[in-house]
mmCIF file of the C-alpha atoms, coordinates in Angstrom:
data_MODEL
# 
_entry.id   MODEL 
# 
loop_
_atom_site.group_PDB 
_atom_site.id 
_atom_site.type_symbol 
_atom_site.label_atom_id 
_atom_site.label_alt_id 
_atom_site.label_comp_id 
_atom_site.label_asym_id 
_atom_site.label_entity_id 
_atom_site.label_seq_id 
_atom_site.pdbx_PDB_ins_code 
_atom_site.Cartn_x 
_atom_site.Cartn_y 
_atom_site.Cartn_z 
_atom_site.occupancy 
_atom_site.B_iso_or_equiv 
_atom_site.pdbx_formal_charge 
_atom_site.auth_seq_id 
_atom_site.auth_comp_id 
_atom_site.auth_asym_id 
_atom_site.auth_atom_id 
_atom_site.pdbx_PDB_model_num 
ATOM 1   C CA . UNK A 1 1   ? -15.833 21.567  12.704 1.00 0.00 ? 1   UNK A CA 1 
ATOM 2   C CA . UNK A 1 2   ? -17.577 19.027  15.250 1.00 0.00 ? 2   UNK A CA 1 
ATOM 3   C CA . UNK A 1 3   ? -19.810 20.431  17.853 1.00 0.00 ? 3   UNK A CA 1 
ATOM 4   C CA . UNK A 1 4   ? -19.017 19.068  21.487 1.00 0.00 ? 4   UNK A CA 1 
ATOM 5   C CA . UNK A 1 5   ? -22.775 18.832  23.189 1.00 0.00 ? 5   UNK A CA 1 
ATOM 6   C CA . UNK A 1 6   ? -21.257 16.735  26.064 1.00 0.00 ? 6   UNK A CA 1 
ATOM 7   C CA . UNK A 1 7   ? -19.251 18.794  27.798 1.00 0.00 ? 7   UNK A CA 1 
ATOM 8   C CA . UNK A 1 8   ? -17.798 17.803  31.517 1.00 0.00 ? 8   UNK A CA 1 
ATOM 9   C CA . UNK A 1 9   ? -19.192 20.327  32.927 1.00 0.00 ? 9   UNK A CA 1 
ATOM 10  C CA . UNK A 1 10  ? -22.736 18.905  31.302 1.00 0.00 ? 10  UNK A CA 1 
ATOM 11  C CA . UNK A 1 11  ? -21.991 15.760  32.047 1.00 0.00 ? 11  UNK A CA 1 
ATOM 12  C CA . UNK A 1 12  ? -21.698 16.886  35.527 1.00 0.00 ? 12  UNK A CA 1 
ATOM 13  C CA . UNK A 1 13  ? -25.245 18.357  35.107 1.00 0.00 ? 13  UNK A CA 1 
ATOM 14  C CA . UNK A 1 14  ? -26.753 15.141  34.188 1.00 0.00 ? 14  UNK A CA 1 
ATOM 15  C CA . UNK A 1 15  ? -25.362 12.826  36.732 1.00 0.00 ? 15  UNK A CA 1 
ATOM 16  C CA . UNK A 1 16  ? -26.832 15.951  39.223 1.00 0.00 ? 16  UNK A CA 1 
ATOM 17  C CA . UNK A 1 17  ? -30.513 15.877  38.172 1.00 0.00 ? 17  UNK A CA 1 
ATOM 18  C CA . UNK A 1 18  ? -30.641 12.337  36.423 1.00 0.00 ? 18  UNK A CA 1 
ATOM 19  C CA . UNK A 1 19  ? -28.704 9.999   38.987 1.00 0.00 ? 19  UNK A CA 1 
ATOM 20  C CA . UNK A 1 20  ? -31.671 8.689   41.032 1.00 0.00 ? 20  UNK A CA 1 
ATOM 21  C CA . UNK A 1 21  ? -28.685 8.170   43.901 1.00 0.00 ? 21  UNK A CA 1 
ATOM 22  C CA . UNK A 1 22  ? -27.659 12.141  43.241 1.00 0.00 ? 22  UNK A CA 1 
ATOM 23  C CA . UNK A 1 23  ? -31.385 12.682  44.316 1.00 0.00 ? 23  UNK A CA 1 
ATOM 24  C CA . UNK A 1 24  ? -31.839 10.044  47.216 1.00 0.00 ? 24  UNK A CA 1 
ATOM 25  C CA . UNK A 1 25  ? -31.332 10.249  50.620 1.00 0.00 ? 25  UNK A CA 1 
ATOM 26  C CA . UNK A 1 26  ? -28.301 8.019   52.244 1.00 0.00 ? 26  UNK A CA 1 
ATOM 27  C CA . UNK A 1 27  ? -30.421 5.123   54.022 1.00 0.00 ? 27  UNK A CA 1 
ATOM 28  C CA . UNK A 1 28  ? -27.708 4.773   56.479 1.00 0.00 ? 28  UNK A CA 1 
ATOM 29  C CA . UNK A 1 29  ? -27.578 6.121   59.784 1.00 0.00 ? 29  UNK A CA 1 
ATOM 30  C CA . UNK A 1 30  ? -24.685 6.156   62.210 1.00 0.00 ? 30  UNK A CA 1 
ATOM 31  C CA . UNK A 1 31  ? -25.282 6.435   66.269 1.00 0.00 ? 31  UNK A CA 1 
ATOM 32  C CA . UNK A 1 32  ? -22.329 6.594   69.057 1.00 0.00 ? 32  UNK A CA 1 
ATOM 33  C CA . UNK A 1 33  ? -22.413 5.486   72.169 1.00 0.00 ? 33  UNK A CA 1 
ATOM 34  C CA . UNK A 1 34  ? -19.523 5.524   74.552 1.00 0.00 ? 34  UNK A CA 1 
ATOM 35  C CA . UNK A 1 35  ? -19.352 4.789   78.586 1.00 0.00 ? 35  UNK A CA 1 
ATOM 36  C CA . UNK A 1 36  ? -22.139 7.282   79.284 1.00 0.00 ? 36  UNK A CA 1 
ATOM 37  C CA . UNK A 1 37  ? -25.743 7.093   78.873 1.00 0.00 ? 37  UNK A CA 1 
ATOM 38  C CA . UNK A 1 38  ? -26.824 8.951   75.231 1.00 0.00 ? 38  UNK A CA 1 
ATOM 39  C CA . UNK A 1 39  ? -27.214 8.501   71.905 1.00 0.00 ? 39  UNK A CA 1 
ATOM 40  C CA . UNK A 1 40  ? -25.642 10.564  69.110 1.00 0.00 ? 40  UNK A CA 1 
ATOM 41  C CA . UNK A 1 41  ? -28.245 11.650  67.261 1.00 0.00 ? 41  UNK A CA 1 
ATOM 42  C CA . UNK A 1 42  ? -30.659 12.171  70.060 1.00 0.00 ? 42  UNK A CA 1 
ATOM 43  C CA . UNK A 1 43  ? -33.282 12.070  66.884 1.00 0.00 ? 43  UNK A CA 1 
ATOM 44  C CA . UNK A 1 44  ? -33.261 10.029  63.779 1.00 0.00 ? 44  UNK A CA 1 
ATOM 45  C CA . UNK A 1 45  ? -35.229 10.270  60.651 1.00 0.00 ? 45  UNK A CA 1 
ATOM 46  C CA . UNK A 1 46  ? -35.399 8.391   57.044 1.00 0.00 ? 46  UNK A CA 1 
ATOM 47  C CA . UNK A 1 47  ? -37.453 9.242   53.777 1.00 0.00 ? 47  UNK A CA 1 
ATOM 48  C CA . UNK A 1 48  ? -39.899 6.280   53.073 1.00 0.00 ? 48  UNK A CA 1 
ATOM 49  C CA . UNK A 1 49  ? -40.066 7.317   49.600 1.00 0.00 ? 49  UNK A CA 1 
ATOM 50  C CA . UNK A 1 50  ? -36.009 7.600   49.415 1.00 0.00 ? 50  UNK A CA 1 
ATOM 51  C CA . UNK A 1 51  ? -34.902 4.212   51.437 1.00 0.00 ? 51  UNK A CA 1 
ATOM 52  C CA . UNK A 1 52  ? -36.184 1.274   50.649 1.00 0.00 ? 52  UNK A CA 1 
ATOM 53  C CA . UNK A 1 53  ? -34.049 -0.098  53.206 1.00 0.00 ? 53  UNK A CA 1 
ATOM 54  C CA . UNK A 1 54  ? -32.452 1.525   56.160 1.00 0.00 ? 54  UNK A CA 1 
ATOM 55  C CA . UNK A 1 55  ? -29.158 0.263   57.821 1.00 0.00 ? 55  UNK A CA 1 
ATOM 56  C CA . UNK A 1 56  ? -27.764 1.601   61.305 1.00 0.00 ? 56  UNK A CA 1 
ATOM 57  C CA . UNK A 1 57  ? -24.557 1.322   62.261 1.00 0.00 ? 57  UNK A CA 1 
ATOM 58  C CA . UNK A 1 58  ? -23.784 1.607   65.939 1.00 0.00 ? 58  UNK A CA 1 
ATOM 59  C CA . UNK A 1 59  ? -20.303 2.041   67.298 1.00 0.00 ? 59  UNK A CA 1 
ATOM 60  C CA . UNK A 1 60  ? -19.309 2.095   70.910 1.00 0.00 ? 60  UNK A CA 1 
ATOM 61  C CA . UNK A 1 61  ? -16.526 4.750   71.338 1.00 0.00 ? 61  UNK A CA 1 
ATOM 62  C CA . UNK A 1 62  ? -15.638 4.302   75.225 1.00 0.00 ? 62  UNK A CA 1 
ATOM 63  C CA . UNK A 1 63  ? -13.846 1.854   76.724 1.00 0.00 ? 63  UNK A CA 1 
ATOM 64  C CA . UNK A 1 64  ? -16.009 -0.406  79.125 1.00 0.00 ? 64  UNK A CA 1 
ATOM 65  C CA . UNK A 1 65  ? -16.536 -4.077  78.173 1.00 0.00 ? 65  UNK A CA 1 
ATOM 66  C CA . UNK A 1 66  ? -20.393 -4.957  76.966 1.00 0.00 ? 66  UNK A CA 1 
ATOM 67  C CA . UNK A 1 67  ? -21.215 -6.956  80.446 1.00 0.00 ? 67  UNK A CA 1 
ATOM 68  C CA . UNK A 1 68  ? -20.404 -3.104  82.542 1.00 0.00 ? 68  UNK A CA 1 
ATOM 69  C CA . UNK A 1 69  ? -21.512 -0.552  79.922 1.00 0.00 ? 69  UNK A CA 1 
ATOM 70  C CA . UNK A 1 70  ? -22.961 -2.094  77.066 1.00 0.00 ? 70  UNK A CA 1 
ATOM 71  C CA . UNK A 1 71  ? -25.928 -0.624  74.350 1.00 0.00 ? 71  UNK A CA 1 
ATOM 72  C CA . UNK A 1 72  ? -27.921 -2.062  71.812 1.00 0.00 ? 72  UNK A CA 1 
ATOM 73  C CA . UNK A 1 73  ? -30.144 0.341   69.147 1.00 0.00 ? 73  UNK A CA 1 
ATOM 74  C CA . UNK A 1 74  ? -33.573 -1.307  69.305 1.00 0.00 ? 74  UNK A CA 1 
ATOM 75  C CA . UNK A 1 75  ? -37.206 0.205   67.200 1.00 0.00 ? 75  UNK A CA 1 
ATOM 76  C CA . UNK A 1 76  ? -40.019 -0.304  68.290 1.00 0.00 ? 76  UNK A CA 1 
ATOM 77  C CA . UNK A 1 77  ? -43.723 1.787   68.355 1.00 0.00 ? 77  UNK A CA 1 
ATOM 78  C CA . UNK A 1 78  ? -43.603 3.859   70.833 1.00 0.00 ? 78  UNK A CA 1 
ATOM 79  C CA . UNK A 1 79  ? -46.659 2.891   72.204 1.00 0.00 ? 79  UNK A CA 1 
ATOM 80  C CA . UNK A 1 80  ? -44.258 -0.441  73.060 1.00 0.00 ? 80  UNK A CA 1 
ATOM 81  C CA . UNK A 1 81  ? -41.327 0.907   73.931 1.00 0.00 ? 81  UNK A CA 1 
ATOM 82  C CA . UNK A 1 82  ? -41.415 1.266   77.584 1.00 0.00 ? 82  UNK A CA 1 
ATOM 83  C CA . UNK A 1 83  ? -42.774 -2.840  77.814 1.00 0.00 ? 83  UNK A CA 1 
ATOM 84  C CA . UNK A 1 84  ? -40.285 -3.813  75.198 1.00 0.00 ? 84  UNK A CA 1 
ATOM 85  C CA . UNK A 1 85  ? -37.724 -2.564  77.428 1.00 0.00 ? 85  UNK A CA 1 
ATOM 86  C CA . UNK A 1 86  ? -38.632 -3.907  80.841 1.00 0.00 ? 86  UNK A CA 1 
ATOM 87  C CA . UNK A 1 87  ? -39.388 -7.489  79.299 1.00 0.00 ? 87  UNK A CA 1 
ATOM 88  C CA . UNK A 1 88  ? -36.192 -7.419  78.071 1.00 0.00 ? 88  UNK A CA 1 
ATOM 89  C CA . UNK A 1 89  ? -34.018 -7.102  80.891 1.00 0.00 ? 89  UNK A CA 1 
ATOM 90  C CA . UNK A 1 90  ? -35.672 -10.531 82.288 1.00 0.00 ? 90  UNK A CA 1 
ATOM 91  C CA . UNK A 1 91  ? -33.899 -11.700 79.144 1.00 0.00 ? 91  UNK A CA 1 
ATOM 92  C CA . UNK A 1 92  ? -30.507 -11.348 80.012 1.00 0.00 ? 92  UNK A CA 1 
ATOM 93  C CA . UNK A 1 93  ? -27.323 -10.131 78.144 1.00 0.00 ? 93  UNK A CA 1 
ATOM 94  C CA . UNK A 1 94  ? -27.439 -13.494 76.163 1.00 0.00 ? 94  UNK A CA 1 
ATOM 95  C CA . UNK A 1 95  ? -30.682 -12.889 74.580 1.00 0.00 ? 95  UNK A CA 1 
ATOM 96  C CA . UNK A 1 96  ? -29.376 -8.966  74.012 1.00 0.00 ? 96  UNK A CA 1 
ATOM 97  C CA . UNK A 1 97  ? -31.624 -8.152  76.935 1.00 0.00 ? 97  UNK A CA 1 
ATOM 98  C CA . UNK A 1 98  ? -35.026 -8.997  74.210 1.00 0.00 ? 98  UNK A CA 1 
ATOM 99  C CA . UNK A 1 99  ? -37.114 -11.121 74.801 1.00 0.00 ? 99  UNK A CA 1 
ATOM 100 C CA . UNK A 1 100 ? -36.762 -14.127 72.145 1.00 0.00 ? 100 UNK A CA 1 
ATOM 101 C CA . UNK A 1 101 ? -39.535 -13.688 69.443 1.00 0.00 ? 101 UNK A CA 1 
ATOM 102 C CA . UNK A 1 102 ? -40.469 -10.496 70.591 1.00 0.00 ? 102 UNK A CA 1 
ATOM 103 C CA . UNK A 1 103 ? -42.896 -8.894  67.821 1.00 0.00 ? 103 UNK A CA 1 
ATOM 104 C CA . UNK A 1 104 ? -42.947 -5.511  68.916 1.00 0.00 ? 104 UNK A CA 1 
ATOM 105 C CA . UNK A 1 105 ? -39.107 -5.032  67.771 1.00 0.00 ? 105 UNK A CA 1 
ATOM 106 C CA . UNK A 1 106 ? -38.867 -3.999  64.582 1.00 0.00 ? 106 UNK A CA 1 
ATOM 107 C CA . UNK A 1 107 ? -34.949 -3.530  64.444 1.00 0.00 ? 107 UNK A CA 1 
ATOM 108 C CA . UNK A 1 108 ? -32.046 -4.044  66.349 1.00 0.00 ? 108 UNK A CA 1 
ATOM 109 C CA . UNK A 1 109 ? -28.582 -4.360  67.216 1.00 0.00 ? 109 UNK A CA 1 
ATOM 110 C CA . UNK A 1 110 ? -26.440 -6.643  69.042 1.00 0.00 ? 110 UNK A CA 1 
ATOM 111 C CA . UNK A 1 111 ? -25.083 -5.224  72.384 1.00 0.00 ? 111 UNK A CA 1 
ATOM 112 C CA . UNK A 1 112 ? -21.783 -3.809  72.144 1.00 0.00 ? 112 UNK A CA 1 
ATOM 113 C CA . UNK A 1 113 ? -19.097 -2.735  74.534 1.00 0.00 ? 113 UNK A CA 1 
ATOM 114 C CA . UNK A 1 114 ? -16.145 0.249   74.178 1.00 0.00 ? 114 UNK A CA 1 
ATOM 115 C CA . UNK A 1 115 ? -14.581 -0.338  70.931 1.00 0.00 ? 115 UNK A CA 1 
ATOM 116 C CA . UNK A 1 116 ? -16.903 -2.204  69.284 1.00 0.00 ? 116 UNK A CA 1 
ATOM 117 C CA . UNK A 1 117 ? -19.214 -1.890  66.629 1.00 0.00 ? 117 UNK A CA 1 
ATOM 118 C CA . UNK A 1 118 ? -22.427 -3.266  64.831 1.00 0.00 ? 118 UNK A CA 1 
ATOM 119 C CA . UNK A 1 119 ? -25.243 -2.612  62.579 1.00 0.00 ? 119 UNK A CA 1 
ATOM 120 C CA . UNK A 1 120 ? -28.678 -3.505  61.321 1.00 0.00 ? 120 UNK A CA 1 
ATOM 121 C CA . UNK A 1 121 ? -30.542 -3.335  58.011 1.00 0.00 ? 121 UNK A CA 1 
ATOM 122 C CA . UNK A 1 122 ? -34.244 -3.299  57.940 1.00 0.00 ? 122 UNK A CA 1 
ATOM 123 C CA . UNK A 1 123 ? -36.654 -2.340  55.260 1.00 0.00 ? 123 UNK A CA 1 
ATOM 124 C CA . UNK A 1 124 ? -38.956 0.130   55.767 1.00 0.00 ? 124 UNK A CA 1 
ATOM 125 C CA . UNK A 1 125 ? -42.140 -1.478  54.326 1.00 0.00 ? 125 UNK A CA 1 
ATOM 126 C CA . UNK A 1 126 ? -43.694 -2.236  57.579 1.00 0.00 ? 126 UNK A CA 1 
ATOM 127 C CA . UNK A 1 127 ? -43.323 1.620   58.836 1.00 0.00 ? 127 UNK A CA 1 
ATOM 128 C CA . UNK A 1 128 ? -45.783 4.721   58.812 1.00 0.00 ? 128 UNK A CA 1 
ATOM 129 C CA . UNK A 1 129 ? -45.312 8.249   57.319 1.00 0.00 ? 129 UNK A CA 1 
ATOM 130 C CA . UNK A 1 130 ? -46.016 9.954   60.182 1.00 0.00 ? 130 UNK A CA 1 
ATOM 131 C CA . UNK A 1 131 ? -45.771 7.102   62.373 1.00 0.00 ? 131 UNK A CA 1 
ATOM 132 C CA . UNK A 1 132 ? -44.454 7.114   66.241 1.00 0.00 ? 132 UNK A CA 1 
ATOM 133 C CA . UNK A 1 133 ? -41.619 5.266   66.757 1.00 0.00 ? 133 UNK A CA 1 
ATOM 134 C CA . UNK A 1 134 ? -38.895 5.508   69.554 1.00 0.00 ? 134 UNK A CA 1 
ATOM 135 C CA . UNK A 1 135 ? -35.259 3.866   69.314 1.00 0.00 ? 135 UNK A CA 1 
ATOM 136 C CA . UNK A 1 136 ? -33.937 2.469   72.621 1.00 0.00 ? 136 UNK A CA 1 
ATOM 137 C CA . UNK A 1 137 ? -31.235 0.776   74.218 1.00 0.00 ? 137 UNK A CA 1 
ATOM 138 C CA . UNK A 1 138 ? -32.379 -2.319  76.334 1.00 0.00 ? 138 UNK A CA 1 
ATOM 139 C CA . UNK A 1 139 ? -29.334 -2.322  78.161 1.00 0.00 ? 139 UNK A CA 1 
ATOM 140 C CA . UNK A 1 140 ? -30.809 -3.048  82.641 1.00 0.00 ? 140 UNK A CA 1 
ATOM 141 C CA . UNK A 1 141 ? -31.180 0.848   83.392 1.00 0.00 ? 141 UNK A CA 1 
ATOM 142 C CA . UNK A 1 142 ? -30.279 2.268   80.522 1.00 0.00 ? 142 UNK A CA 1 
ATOM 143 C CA . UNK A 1 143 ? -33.943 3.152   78.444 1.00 0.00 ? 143 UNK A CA 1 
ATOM 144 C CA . UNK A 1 144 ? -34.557 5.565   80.874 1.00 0.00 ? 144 UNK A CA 1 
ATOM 145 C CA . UNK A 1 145 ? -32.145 7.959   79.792 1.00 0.00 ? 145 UNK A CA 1 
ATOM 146 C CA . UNK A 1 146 ? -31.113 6.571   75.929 1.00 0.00 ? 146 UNK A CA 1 
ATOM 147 C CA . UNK A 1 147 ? -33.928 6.667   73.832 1.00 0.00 ? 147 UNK A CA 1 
ATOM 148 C CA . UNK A 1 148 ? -35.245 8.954   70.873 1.00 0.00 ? 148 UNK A CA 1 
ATOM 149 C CA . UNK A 1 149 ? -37.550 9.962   68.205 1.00 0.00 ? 149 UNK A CA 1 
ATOM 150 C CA . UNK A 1 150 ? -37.381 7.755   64.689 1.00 0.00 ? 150 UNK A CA 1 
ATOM 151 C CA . UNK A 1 151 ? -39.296 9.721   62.262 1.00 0.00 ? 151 UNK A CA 1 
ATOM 152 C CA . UNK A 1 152 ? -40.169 8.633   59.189 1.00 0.00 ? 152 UNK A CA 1 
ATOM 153 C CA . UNK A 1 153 ? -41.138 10.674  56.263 1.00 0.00 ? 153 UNK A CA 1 
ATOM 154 C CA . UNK A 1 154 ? -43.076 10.805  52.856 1.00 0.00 ? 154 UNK A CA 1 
# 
């Protein structure tokens, strides 16, 4: 008679506690955005040690075109949010309202209108544990009332 070690149900076991991905966080992040002015999350967070990598993935669920309503997911230190922002809107919609070159973003999006959707993948080398860092869109108007906290963990 033949002893059966590997069960399913021990198999299942394994992939639990073995599988690095069974023990990872997901690096990916989804926002909304429709013809108001918030974010969904209103706070965002990602495990350094977890995500080597991060991708967002913004979707615009409302239904005005990207010239009337449209938003953008931009990072940045806080510290340089609030000048990242204002530069920006002397940049126009064709420059994503950023300012070409700008080194204080560290990620962003494309602007998008209703219906739409984009993301962005960015590794998370360059960030602190315990660092501040806002998320923003640079949308004329629209910092004031869409931005939030992007923590980052150990």
């Amino acid at each position: 008679m033949k002893t059966r070690i590997f069960t399913p149900a021990f198999a299942l076991l394994v992939t639990m506690f073995v599988t690095p991905t069974a023990l990872s966080q997901d690096c990916t992040l989804d926002v909304d955005v429709g013809d108001n002015l918030m974010f969904a999350p209103t706070e965002m967070s990602i495990s350094k040690s977890e995500c080597s990598e991060v991708t967002v993935n913004l979707t615009h669920g409302g239904n005005l075109p990207k010239m009337g309503m449209g938003h953008n997911w931009v990072l940045t230190l806080s510290a340089d949010a609030d000048a990242t922002a204002q530069d920006g809107w002397q940049a126009t919609l064709d420059n994503q309202y950023i300012m070409p070159g700008d080194a204080r973003v560290l990620a962003t999006t494309d602007i998008i209108g209703g219906g739409e959707s984009t993301s962005v993948t960015f590794s998370t080398e360059g960030l602190e544990v315990g660092g501040d860092y806002t998320y923003f869109c640079s949308f004329v108007g629209h910092y004031a009332a869409m931005k939030g906290p992007f923590i980052v963990t150990e």
